[in-house]
Coordinates of C-alpha atoms and ligand atoms in Angstrom, one line a residue:
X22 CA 146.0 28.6 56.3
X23 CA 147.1 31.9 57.3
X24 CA 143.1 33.6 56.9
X25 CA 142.0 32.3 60.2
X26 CA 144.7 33.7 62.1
X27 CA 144.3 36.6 61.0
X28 CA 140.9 36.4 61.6
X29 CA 141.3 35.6 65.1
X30 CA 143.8 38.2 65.3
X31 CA 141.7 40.9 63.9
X32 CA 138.8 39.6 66.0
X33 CA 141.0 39.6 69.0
X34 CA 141.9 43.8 68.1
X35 CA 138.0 44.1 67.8
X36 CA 137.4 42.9 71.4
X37 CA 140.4 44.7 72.7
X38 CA 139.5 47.9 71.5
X39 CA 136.1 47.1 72.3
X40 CA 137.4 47.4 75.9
X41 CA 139.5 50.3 75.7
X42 CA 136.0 52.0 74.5
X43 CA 134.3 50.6 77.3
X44 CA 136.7 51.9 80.0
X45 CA 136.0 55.6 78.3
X46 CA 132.4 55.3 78.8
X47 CA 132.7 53.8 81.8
X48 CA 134.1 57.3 83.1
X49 CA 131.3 58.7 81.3
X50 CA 129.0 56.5 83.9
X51 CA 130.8 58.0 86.8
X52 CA 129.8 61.6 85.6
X53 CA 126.2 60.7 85.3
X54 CA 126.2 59.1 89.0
X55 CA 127.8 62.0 90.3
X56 CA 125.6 64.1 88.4
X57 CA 122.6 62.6 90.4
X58 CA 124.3 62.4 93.7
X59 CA 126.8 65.2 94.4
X60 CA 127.1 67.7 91.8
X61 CA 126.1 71.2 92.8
X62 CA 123.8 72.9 90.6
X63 CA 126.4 75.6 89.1
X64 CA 128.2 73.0 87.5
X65 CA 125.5 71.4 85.7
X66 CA 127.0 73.6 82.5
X67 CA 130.6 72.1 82.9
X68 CA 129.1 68.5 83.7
X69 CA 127.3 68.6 80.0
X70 CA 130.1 69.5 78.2
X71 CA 132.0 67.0 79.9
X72 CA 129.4 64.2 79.2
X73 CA 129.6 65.5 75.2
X74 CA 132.7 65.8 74.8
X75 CA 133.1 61.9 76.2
X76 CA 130.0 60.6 73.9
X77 CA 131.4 62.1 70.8
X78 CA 135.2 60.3 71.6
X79 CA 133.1 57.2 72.3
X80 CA 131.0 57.5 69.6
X81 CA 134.2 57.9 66.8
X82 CA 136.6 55.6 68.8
X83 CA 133.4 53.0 67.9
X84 CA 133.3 54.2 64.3
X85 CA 136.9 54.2 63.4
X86 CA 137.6 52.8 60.0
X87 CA 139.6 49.9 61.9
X88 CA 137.0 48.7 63.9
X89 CA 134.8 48.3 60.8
X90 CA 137.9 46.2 59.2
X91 CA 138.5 44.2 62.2
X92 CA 135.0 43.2 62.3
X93 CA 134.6 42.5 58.8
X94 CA 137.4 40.6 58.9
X95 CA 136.4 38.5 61.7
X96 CA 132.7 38.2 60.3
X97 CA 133.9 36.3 57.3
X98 CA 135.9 33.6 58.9
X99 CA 133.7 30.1 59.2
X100 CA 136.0 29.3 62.4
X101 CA 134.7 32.9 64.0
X102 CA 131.4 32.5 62.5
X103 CA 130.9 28.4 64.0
X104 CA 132.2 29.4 67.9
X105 CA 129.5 30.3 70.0
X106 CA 130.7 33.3 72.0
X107 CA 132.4 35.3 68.8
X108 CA 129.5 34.7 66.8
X109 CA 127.1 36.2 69.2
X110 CA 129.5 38.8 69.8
X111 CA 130.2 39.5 66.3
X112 CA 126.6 39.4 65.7
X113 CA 125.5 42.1 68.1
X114 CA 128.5 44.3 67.6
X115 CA 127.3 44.5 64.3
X116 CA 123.9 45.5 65.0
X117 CA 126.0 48.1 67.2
X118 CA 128.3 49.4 64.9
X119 CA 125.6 49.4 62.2
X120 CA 123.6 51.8 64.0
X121 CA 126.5 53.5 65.5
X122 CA 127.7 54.6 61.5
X123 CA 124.3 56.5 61.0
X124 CA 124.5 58.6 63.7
X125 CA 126.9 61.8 63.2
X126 CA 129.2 62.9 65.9
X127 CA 127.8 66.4 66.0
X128 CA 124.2 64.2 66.6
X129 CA 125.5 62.3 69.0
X130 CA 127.2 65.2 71.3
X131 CA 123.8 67.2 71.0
X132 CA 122.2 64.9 72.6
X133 CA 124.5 64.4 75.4
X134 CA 124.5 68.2 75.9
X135 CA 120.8 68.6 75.7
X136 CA 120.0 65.8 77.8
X137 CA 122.1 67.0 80.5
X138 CA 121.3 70.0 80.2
X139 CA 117.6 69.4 80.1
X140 CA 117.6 66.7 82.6
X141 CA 118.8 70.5 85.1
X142 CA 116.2 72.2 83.4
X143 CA 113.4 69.5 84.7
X144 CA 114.5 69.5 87.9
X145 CA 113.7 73.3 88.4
X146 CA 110.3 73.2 87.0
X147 CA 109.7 70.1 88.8
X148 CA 110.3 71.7 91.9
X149 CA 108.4 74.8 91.3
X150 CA 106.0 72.7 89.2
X151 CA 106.0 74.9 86.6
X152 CA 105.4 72.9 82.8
X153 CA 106.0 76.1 80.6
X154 CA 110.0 76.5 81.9
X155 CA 110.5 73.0 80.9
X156 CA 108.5 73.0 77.8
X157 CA 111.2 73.8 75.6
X158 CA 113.2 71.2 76.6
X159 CA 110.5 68.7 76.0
X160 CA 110.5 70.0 72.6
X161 CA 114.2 69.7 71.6
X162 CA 114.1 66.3 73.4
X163 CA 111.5 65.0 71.3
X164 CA 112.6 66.9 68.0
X165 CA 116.6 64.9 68.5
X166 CA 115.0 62.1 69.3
X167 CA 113.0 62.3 65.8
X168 CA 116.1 63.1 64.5
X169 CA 118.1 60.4 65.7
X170 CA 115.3 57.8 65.0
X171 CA 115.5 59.1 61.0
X172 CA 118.9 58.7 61.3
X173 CA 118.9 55.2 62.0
X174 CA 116.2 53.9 59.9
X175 CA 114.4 57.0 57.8
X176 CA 111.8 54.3 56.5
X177 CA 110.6 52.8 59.6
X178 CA 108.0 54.2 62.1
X179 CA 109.7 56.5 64.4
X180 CA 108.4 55.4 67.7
X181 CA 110.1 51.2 66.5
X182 CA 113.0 52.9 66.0
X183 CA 113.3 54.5 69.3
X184 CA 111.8 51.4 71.4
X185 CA 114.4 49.0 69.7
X186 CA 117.4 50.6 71.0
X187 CA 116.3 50.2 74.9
X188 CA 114.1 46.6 73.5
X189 CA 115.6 45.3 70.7
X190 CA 113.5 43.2 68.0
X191 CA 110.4 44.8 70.0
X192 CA 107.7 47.3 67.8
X193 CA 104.4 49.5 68.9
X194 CA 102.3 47.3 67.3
X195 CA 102.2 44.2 69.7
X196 CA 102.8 46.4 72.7
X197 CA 99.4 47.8 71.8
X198 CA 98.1 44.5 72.1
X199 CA 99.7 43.9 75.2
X200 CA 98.6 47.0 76.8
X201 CA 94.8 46.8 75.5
X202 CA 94.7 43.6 77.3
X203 CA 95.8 44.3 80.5
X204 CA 93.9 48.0 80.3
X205 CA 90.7 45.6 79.8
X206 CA 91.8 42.9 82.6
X207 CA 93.3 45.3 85.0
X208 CA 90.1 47.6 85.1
X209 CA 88.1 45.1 86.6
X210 CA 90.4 44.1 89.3
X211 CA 91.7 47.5 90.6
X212 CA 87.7 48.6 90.6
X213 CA 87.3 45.4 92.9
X214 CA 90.2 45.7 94.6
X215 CA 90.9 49.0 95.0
X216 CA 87.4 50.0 98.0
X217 CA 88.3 46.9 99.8
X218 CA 92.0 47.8 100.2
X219 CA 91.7 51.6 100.9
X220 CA 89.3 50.4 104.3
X221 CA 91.9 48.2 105.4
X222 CA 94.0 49.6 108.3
X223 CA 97.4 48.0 109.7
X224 CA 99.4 48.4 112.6
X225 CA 102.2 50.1 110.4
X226 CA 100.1 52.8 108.8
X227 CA 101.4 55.9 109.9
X228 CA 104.5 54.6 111.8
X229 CA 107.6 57.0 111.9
X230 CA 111.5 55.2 111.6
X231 CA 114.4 57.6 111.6
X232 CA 116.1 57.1 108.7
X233 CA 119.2 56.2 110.1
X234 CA 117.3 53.6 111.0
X235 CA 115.8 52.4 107.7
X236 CA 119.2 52.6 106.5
X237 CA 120.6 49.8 108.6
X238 CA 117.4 47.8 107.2
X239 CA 117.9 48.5 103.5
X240 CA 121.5 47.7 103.6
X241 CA 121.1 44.4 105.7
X242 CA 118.4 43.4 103.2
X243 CA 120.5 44.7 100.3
X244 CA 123.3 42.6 101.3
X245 CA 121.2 39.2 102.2
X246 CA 119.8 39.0 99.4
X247 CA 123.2 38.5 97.3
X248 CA 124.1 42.5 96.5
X249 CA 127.6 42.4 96.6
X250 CA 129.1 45.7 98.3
X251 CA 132.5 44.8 97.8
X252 CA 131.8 45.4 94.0
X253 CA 129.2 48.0 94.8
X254 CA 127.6 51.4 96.7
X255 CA 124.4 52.5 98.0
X256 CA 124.0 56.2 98.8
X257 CA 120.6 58.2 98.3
X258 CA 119.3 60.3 95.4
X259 CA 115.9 62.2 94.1
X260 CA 115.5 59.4 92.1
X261 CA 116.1 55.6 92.6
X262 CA 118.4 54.4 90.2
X263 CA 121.6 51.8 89.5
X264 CA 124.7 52.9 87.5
X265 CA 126.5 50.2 86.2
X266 CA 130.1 51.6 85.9
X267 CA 132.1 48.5 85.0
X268 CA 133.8 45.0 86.6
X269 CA 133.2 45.5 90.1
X270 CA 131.1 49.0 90.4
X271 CA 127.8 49.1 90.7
X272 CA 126.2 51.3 92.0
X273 CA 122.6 51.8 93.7
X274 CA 120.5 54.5 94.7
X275 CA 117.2 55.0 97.4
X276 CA 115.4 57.6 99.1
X277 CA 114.0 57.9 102.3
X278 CA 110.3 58.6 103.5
X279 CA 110.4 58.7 107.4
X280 CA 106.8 58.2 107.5
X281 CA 106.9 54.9 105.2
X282 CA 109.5 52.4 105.8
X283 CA 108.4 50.4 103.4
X284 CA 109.1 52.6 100.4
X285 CA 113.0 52.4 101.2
X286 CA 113.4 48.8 101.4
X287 CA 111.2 48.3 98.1
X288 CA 112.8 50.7 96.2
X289 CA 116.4 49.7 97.2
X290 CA 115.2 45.8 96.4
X291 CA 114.2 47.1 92.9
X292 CA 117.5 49.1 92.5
X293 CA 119.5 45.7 93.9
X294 CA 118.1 43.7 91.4
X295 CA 118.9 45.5 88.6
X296 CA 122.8 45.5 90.5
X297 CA 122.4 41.9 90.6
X298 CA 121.9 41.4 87.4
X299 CA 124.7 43.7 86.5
X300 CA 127.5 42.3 89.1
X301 CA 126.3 38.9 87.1
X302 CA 127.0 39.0 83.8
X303 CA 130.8 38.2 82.6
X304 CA 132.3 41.1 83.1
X305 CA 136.0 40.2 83.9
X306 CA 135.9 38.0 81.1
X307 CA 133.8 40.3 78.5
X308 CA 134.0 43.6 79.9
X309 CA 133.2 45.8 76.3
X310 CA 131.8 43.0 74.6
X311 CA 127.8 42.1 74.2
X312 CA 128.7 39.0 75.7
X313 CA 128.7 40.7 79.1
X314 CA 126.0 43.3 78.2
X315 CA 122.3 43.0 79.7
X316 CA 119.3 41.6 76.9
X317 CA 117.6 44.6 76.9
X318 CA 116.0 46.8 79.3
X319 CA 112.7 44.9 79.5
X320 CA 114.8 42.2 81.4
X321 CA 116.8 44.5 83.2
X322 CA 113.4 45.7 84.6
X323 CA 112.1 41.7 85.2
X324 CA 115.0 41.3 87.9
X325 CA 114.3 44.2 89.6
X326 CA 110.7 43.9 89.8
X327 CA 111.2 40.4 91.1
X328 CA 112.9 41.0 93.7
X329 CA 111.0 44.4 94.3
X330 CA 107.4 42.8 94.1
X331 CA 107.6 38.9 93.8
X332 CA 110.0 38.5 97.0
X333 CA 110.0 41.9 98.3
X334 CA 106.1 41.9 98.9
X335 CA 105.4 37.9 99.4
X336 CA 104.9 36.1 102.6
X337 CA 107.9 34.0 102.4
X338 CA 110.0 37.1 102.7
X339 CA 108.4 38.4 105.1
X340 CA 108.0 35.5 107.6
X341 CA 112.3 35.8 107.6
X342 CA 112.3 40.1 107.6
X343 CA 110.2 41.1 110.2
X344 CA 111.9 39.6 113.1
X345 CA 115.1 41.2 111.4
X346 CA 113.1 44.5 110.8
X347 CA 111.9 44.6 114.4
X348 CA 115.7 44.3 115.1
X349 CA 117.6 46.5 112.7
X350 CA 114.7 49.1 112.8
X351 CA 114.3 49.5 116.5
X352 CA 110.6 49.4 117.1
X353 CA 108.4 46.9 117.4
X354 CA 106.4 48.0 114.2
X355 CA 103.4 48.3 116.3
X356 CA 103.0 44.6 117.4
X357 CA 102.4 44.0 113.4
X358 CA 102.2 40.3 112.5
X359 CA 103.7 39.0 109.1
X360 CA 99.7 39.5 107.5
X361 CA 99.7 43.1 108.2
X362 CA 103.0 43.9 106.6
X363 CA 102.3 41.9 103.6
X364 CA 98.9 43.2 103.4
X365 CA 100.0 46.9 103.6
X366 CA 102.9 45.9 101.0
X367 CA 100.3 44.9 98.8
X368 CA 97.7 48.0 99.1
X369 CA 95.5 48.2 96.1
X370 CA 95.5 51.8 95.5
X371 CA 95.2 54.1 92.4
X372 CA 98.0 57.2 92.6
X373 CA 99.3 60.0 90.9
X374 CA 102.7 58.6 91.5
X375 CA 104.2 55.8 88.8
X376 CA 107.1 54.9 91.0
X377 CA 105.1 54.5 94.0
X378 CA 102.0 52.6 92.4
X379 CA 101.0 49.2 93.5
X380 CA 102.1 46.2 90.9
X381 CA 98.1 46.2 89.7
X382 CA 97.4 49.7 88.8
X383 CA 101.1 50.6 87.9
X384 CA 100.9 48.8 84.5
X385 CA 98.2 51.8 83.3
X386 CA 100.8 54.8 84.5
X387 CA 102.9 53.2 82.0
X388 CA 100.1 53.1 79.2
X389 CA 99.4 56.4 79.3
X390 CA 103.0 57.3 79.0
X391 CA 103.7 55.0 76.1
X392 CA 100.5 56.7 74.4
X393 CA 101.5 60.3 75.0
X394 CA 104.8 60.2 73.9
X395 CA 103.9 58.4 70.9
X396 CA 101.5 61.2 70.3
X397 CA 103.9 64.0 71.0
X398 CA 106.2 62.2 68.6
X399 CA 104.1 62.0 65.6
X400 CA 103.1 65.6 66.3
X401 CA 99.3 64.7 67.3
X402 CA 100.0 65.9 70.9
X403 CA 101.5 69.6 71.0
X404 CA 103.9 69.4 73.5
X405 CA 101.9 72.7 74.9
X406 CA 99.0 70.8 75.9
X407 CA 100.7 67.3 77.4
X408 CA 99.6 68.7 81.0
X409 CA 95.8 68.9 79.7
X410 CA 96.2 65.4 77.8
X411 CA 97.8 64.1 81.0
X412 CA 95.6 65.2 83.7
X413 CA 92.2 63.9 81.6
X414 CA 93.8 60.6 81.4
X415 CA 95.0 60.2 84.8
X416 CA 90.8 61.1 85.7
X417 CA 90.2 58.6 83.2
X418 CA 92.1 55.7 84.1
X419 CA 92.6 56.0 88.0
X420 CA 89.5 58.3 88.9
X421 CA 92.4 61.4 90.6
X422 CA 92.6 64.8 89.6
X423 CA 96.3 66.2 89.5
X424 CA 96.6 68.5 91.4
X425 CA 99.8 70.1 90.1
X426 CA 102.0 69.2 87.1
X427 CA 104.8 67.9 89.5
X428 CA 102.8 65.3 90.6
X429 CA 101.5 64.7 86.8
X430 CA 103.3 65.0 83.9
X431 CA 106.7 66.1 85.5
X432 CA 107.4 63.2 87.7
X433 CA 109.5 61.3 85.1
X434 CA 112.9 61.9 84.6
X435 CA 113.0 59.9 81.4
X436 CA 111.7 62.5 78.7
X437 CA 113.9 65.3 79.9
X438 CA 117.3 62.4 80.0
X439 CA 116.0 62.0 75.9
X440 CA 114.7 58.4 76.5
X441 CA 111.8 58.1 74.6
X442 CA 110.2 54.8 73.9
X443 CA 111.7 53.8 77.3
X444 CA 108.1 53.2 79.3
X445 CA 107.2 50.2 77.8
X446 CA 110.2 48.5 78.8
X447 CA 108.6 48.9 82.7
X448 CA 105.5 46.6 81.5
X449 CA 107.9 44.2 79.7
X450 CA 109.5 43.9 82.9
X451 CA 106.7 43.0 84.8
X452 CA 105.7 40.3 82.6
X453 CA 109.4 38.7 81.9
X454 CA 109.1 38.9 85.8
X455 CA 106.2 37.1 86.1
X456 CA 107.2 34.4 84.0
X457 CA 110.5 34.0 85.4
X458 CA 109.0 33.5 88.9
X459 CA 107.2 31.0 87.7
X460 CA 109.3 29.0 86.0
X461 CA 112.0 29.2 89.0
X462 CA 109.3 27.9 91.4
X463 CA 108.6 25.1 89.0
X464 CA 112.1 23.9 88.9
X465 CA 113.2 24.8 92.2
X466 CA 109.7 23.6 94.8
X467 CA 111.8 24.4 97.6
X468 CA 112.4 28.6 96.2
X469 CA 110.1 30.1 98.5
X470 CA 110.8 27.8 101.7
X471 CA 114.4 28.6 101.2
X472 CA 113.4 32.8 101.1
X473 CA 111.2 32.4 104.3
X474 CA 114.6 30.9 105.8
X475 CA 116.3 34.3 104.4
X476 CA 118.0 32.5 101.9
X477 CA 117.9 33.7 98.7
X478 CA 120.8 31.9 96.8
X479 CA 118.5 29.5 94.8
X480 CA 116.8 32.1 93.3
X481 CA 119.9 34.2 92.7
X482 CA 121.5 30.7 91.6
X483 CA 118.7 29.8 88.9
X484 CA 118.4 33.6 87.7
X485 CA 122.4 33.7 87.3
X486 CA 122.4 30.7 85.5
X487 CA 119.0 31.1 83.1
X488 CA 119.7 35.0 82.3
X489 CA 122.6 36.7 84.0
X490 CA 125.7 34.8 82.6
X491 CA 124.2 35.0 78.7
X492 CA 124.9 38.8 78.4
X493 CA 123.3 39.4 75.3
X494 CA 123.8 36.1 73.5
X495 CA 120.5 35.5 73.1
X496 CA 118.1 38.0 72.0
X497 CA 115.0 38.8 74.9
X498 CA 112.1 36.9 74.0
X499 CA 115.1 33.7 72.8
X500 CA 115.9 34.6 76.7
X501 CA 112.5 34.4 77.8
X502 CA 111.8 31.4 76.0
X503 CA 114.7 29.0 76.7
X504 CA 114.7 30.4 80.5
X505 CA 110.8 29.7 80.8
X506 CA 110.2 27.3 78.0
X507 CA 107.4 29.5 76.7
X508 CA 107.8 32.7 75.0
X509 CA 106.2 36.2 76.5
X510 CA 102.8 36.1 77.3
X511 CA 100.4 38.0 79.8
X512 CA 99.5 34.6 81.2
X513 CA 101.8 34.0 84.2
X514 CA 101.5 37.7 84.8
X515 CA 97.8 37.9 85.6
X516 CA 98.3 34.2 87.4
X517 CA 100.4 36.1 89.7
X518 CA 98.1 39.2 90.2
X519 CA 94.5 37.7 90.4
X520 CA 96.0 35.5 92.4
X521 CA 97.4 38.1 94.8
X522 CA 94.2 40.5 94.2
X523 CA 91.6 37.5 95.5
X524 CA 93.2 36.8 99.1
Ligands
LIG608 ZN1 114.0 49.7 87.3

């Protein structure tokens, strides 16, 4: 009689301490927001330390010979093992701490360093675009990364490895699949699509708003469409991101094009969906526990591309924002009806730029990433020649020539921050995205009359409900599937596009 409580009681240490753990990284989180927002360059040095020394406390407050009691305690109780919220917790925090015992501290704090440190590194050469100052870098990030992957499982293919920790249960080898298909459905489309589109003109090409201006916009938008700034922040950075610090902080970043409007207010929708998602899973009950984690990074990316692209970019939305953007923005965006803006929101037009490609020829920025790094992993690719192998694909794919490597192979953050396998997670998203939209307009007709009213609660509401409250209970194609009834396909995703591309 006495096993289950203390079962429950070690279980109920595990979850505590679990949230002790949390709060520490959580302060990590600030550093790294700060780091993109605020820090001067001089104290890049102090900010690395500071971001290693906090991984490796992390990293042995998680591996602490108590924690693997507690949990092993808990694991073998039946009462645990039969209540739906321990056992997914349990079963995940395994998976966690598994991993987590693999890795060595001094590992784990060289990587922290080097990405930070790195991470300073890119941003010089990027800004001087100059490859061989960075080049370095790129090496040790790759080599740790190798490293880290042999760590964790010496016997499996590397690249797995790495993709399973920002997709978990996802491997190359379908991804190849994936990506063949749409490279052999998306050709045709962007070579049909692409002439028509670039002799299309609209009354907002060329248009100048003051960014105060676009500011007003982005926040309004932010905040209609269920961004909650009481528990949140939007300030502006190089880079669009969202930092989820803990239970009520969330943070969002944008940046500003005075010349395009519209980059702003997609970008910031993006960035808000992925805050969305993170101001609704459980975190005042959970906060620490997988329960109030997200799936994985391929559905973190499905809410913010649809909001970004599926709302952001559709008729509906716009019949409700540009009255308000006429408003907020001043001007009366050259007398532009609600077909111009969501014609030029939906421009056709091959880039050098991932983050500011068009939802039918970004899926092939992210192929060529997801094939280079897997070459520069295995060793096929010399990191020395990545701006050669880059450039001949990007003339390849998309018909440009790169005209410096800031615009080419040094426009990601993500290599020089140590996330490698990352990419594919982008295309994941689109799809999940896809689907997701779908399925929401199935079960709710009324979705998109509500958004052309400007309200956006019954998509929040069903998106809350099918993804945001489960944390990581379920794993992300089980999320896919129950949320959608079907599991991942490229189906609804090409649906969605062809359907897009032929008006
Ligand atoms: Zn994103």
């Amino acid at each position: 009689m006495s096993e289950p409580r203390t079962a429950r009681a070690a279980y109920e240490a595990l979850l505590k301490d679990l949230r002790e753990t949390a709060v520490l990284a959580s302060a990590g989180a600030v550093l790294a927001w700060d780091q993109e927002t605020q820090l001067p360059p001089r104290g890049a040095s102090l900010r690395a330390d500071q971001l290693a020394a906090l991984s490796g406390l992390v990293h042995e407050r998680r591996t602490r010979p108590e924690v693997q009691e507690w949990l092993a305690t808990a694991e073998a109780d039946p009462d645990l093992r039969n209540d739906p919220d321990a056992s997914a917790n349990l079963r995940e925090i395994r998976r966690d701490l598994d991993r987590a015992l693999k890795l060595p501290g001094s590992l784990v704090r060289e990587i922290a360093q080097t990405a930070a440190l790195s991470q300073r590194a890119w941003r010089d050469a990027r800004e001087a675009s100059d490859f061989g100052s960075f080049a370095p870098w790129l090496e040790k990030s790759f080599d740790l990364a190798r490293q880290k992957a042999l760590c964790y499982r010496p016997d499996a293919p590397v690249y797995d490895t790495l993709l399973d920790e920002y997709e978990p249960d996802a491997t190359a080898e379908p991804l190849v699949q994936i990506f063949s298909e749409l490279r052999a459905r998306l050709t045709p489309l962007i070579a049909e699509a692409a002439p028509r589109h670039a002799r299309l003109s609209t009354p907002i090409d060329g248009l100048t708003i003051p960014v105060s201006k676009q500011m007003e916009l982005i926040r309004f938008v932010a905040q209609r469409i269920g961004f909650d700034f009481e528990a949140g922040r939007l300030d502006v950075s190089t880079h669009p991101f969202c930092e989820a610090i803990g239970p009520g902080d969330t943070r969002l970043t944008t940046r500003f094009d005075e010349a395009h409007f519209l980059d702003a207010l997609s970008s910031t929708m993006h960035e808000a969906g992925h805050g969305m998602y993170e101001q609704g899973l459980p975190k005042e009950a959970h906060f620490g526990e997988p329960l109030a984690e997200s799936a994985s990074l391929g559905i973190h990316e499905s809410q913010s591309r649809l909001w970004e692209n599926f709302v952001g970019r559709s008729a509906p939305f716009w019949s409700w924002a540009l009255p308000e953007a006429r408003r907020l923005l001043g001007s009366d965006l050259g007398g532009a009806s609600v077909d111009d803006v969501v014609r030029a929101a939906n421009r056709v037009k091959p880039g050098l730029v991932r983050v500011e490609a068009d939802e039918v020829t970004y899926n092939l920025h992210v192929l060529l990433r997801f094939d280079l790094e897997r070459a520069l992993l295995s060793g096929d690719l010399p990191v020395r020649e990545l701006p050669g192998a880059w450039n001949e694909r990007m003339r390849q794919d998309l018909g440009l020539e790169v005209p410096d490597d800031r615009q080419g192979c040094l426009q990601d953050i993500h290599w020089s921050m140590g996330a490698i396998g990352y990419f594919p997670t982008y295309t994941l998203g689109n799809l999940y995205a896809a689907q997701f939209w779908s399925a929401a307009n199935r079960e709710v007709p009324s979705l998109q009359d509500a958004i052309a009213r400007g309200e956006f609660a019954p998509l929040l509401d069903w998106l809350r409900e099918k993804i945001h409250r489960h944390g990581r209970r379920f794993s992300a194609f089980e999320l896919c599937q129950r949320a959608t009834g079907e599991p991942l396909s490229v189906e609804a995703f090409f649906r969605y596009l062809e359907g897009k591309v032929a008006t």
